[in-house]
mmCIF file of N, CA and C in Angstrom:
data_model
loop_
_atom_site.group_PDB
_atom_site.id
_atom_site.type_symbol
_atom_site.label_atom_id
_atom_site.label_comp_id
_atom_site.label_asym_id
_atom_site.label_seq_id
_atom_site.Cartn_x
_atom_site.Cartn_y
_atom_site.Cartn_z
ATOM 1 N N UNK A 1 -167.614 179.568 -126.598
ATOM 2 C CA UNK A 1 -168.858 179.691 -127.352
ATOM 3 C C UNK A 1 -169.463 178.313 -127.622
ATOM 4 N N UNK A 2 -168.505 177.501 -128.006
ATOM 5 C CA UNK A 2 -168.969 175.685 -128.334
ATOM 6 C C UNK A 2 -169.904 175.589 -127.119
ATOM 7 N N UNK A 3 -169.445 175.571 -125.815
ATOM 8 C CA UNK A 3 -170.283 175.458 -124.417
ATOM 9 C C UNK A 3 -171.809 175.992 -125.030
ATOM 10 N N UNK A 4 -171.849 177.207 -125.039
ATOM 11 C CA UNK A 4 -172.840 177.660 -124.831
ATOM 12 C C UNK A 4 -174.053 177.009 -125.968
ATOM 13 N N UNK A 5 -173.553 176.494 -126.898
ATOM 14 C CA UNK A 5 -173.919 176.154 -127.981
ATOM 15 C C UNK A 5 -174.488 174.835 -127.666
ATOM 16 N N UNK A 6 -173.765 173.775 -126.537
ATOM 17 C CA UNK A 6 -174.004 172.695 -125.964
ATOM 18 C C UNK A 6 -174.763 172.844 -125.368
ATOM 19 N N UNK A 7 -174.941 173.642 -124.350
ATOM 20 C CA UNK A 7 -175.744 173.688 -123.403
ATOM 21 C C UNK A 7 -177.351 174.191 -123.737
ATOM 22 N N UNK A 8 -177.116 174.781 -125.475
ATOM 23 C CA UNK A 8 -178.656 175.515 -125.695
ATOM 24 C C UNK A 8 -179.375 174.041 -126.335
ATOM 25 N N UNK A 9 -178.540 173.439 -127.054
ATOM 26 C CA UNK A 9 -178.769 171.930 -128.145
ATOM 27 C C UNK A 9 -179.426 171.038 -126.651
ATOM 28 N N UNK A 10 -178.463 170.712 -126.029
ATOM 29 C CA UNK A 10 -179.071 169.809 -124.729
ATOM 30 C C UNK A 10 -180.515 170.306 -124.000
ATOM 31 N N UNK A 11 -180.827 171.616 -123.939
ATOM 32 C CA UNK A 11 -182.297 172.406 -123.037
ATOM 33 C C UNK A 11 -183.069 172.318 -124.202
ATOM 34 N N UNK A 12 -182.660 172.300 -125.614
ATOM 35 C CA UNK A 12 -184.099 172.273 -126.372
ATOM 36 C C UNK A 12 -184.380 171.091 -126.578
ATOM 37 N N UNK A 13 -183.570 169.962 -126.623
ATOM 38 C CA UNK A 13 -183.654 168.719 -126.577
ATOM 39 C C UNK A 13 -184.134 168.022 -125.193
ATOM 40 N N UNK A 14 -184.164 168.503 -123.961
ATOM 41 C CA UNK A 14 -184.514 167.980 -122.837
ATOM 42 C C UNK A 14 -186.430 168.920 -123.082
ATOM 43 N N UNK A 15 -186.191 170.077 -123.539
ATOM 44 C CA UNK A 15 -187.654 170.268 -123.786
ATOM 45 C C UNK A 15 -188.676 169.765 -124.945
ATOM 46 N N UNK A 16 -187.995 169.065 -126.152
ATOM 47 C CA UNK A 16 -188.607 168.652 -126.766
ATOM 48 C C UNK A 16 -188.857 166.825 -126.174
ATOM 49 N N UNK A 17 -188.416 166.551 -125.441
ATOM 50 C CA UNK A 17 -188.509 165.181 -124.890
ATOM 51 C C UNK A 17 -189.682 165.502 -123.667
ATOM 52 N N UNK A 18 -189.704 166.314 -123.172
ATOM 53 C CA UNK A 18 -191.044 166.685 -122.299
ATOM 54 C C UNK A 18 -192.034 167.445 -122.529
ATOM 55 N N UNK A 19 -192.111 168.244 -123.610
ATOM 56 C CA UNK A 19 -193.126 169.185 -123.526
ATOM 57 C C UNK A 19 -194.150 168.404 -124.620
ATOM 58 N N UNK A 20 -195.798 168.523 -124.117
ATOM 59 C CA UNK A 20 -196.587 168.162 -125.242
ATOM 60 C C UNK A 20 -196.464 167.594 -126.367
ATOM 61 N N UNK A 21 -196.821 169.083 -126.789
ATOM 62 C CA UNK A 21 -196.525 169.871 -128.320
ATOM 63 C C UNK A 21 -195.521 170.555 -128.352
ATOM 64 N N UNK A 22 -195.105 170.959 -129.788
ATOM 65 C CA UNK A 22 -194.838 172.155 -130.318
ATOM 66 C C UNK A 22 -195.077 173.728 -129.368
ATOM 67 N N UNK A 23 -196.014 174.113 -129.133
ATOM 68 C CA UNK A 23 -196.491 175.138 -128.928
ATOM 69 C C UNK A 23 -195.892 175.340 -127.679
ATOM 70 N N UNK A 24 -196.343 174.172 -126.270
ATOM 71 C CA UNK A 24 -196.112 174.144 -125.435
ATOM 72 C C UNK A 24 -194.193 173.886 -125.224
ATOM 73 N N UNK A 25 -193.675 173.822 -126.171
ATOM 74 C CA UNK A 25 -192.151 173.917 -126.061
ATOM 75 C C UNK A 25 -191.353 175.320 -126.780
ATOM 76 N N UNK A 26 -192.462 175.791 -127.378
ATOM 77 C CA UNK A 26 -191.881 176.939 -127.431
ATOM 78 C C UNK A 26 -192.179 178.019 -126.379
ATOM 79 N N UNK A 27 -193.273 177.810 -125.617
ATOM 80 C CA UNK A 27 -193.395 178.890 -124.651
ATOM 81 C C UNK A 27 -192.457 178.382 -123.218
ATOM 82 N N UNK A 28 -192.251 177.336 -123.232
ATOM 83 C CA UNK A 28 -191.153 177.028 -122.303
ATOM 84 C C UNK A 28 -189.719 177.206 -122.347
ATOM 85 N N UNK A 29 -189.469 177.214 -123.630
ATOM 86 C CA UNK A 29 -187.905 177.779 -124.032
ATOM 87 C C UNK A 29 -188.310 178.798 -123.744
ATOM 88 N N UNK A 30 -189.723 179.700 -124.163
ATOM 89 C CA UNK A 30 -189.510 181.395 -124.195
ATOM 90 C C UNK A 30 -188.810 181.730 -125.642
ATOM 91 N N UNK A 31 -189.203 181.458 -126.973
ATOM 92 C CA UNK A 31 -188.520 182.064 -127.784
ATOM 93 C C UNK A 31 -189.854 182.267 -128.732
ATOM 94 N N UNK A 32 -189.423 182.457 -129.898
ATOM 95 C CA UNK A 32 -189.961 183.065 -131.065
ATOM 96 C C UNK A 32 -190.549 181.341 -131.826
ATOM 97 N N UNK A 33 -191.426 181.377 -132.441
ATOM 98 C CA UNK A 33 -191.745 180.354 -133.459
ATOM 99 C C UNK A 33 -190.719 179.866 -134.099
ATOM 100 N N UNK A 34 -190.013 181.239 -134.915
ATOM 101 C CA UNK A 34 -189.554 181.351 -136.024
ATOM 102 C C UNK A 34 -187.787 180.499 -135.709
ATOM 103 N N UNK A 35 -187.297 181.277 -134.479
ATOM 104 C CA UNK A 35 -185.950 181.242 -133.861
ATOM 105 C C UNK A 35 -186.353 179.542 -133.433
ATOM 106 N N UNK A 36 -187.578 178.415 -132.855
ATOM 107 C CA UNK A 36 -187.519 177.470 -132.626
ATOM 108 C C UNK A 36 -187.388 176.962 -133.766
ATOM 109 N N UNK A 37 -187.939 176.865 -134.744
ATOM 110 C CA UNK A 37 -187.644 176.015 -135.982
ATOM 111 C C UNK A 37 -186.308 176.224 -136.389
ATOM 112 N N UNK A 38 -185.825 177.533 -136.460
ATOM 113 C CA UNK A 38 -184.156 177.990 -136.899
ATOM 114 C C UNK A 38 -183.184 176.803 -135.839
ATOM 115 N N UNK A 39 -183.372 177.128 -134.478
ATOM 116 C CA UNK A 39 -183.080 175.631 -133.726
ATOM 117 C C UNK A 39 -182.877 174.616 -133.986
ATOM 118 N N UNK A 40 -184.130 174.103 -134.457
ATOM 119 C CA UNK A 40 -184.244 172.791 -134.557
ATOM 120 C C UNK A 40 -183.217 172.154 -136.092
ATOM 121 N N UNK A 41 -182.979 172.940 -136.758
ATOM 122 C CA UNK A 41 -183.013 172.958 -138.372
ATOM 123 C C UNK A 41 -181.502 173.130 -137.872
ATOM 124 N N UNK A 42 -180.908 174.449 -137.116
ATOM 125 C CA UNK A 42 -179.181 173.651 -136.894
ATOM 126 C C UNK A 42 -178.630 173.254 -135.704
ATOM 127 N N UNK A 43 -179.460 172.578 -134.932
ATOM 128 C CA UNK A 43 -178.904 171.314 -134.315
ATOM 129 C C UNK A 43 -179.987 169.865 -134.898
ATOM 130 N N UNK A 44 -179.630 169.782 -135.542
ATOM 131 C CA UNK A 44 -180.863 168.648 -136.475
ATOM 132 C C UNK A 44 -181.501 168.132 -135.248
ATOM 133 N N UNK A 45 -182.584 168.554 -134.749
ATOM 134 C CA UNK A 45 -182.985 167.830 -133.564
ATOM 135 C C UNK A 45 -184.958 167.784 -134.157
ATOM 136 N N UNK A 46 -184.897 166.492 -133.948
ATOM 137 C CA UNK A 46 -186.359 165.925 -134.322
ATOM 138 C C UNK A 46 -187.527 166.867 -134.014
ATOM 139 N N UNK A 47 -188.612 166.887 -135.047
ATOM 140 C CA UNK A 47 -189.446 168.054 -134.114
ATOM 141 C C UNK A 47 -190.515 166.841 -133.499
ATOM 142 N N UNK A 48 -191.645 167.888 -132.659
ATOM 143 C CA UNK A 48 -192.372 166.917 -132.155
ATOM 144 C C UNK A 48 -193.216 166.209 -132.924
#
């Protein structure tokens, strides 16, 4: 499960280093608003 957990922290982090905005990184993950901020908030990862 740790893996999978690595591997989601590393793709939102390789998409927040390329995408725009905000907006444009959530439609590239493909998730919810709500579930990206939940993201970001527990893997402390910078927003844009």
């Amino acid at each position: 499960m740790e893996a999978i957990r690595d591997l989601e922290r590393r793709l939102i982090s390789e998409v927040l280093a390329t995408a725009p905005n905000k907006s444009e990184a959530i439609k590239m993950l493909g998730i919810s608003r709500r579930t990206f901020y939940l993201k970001l908030k527990e893997y402390g990862l910078t927003r844009l």
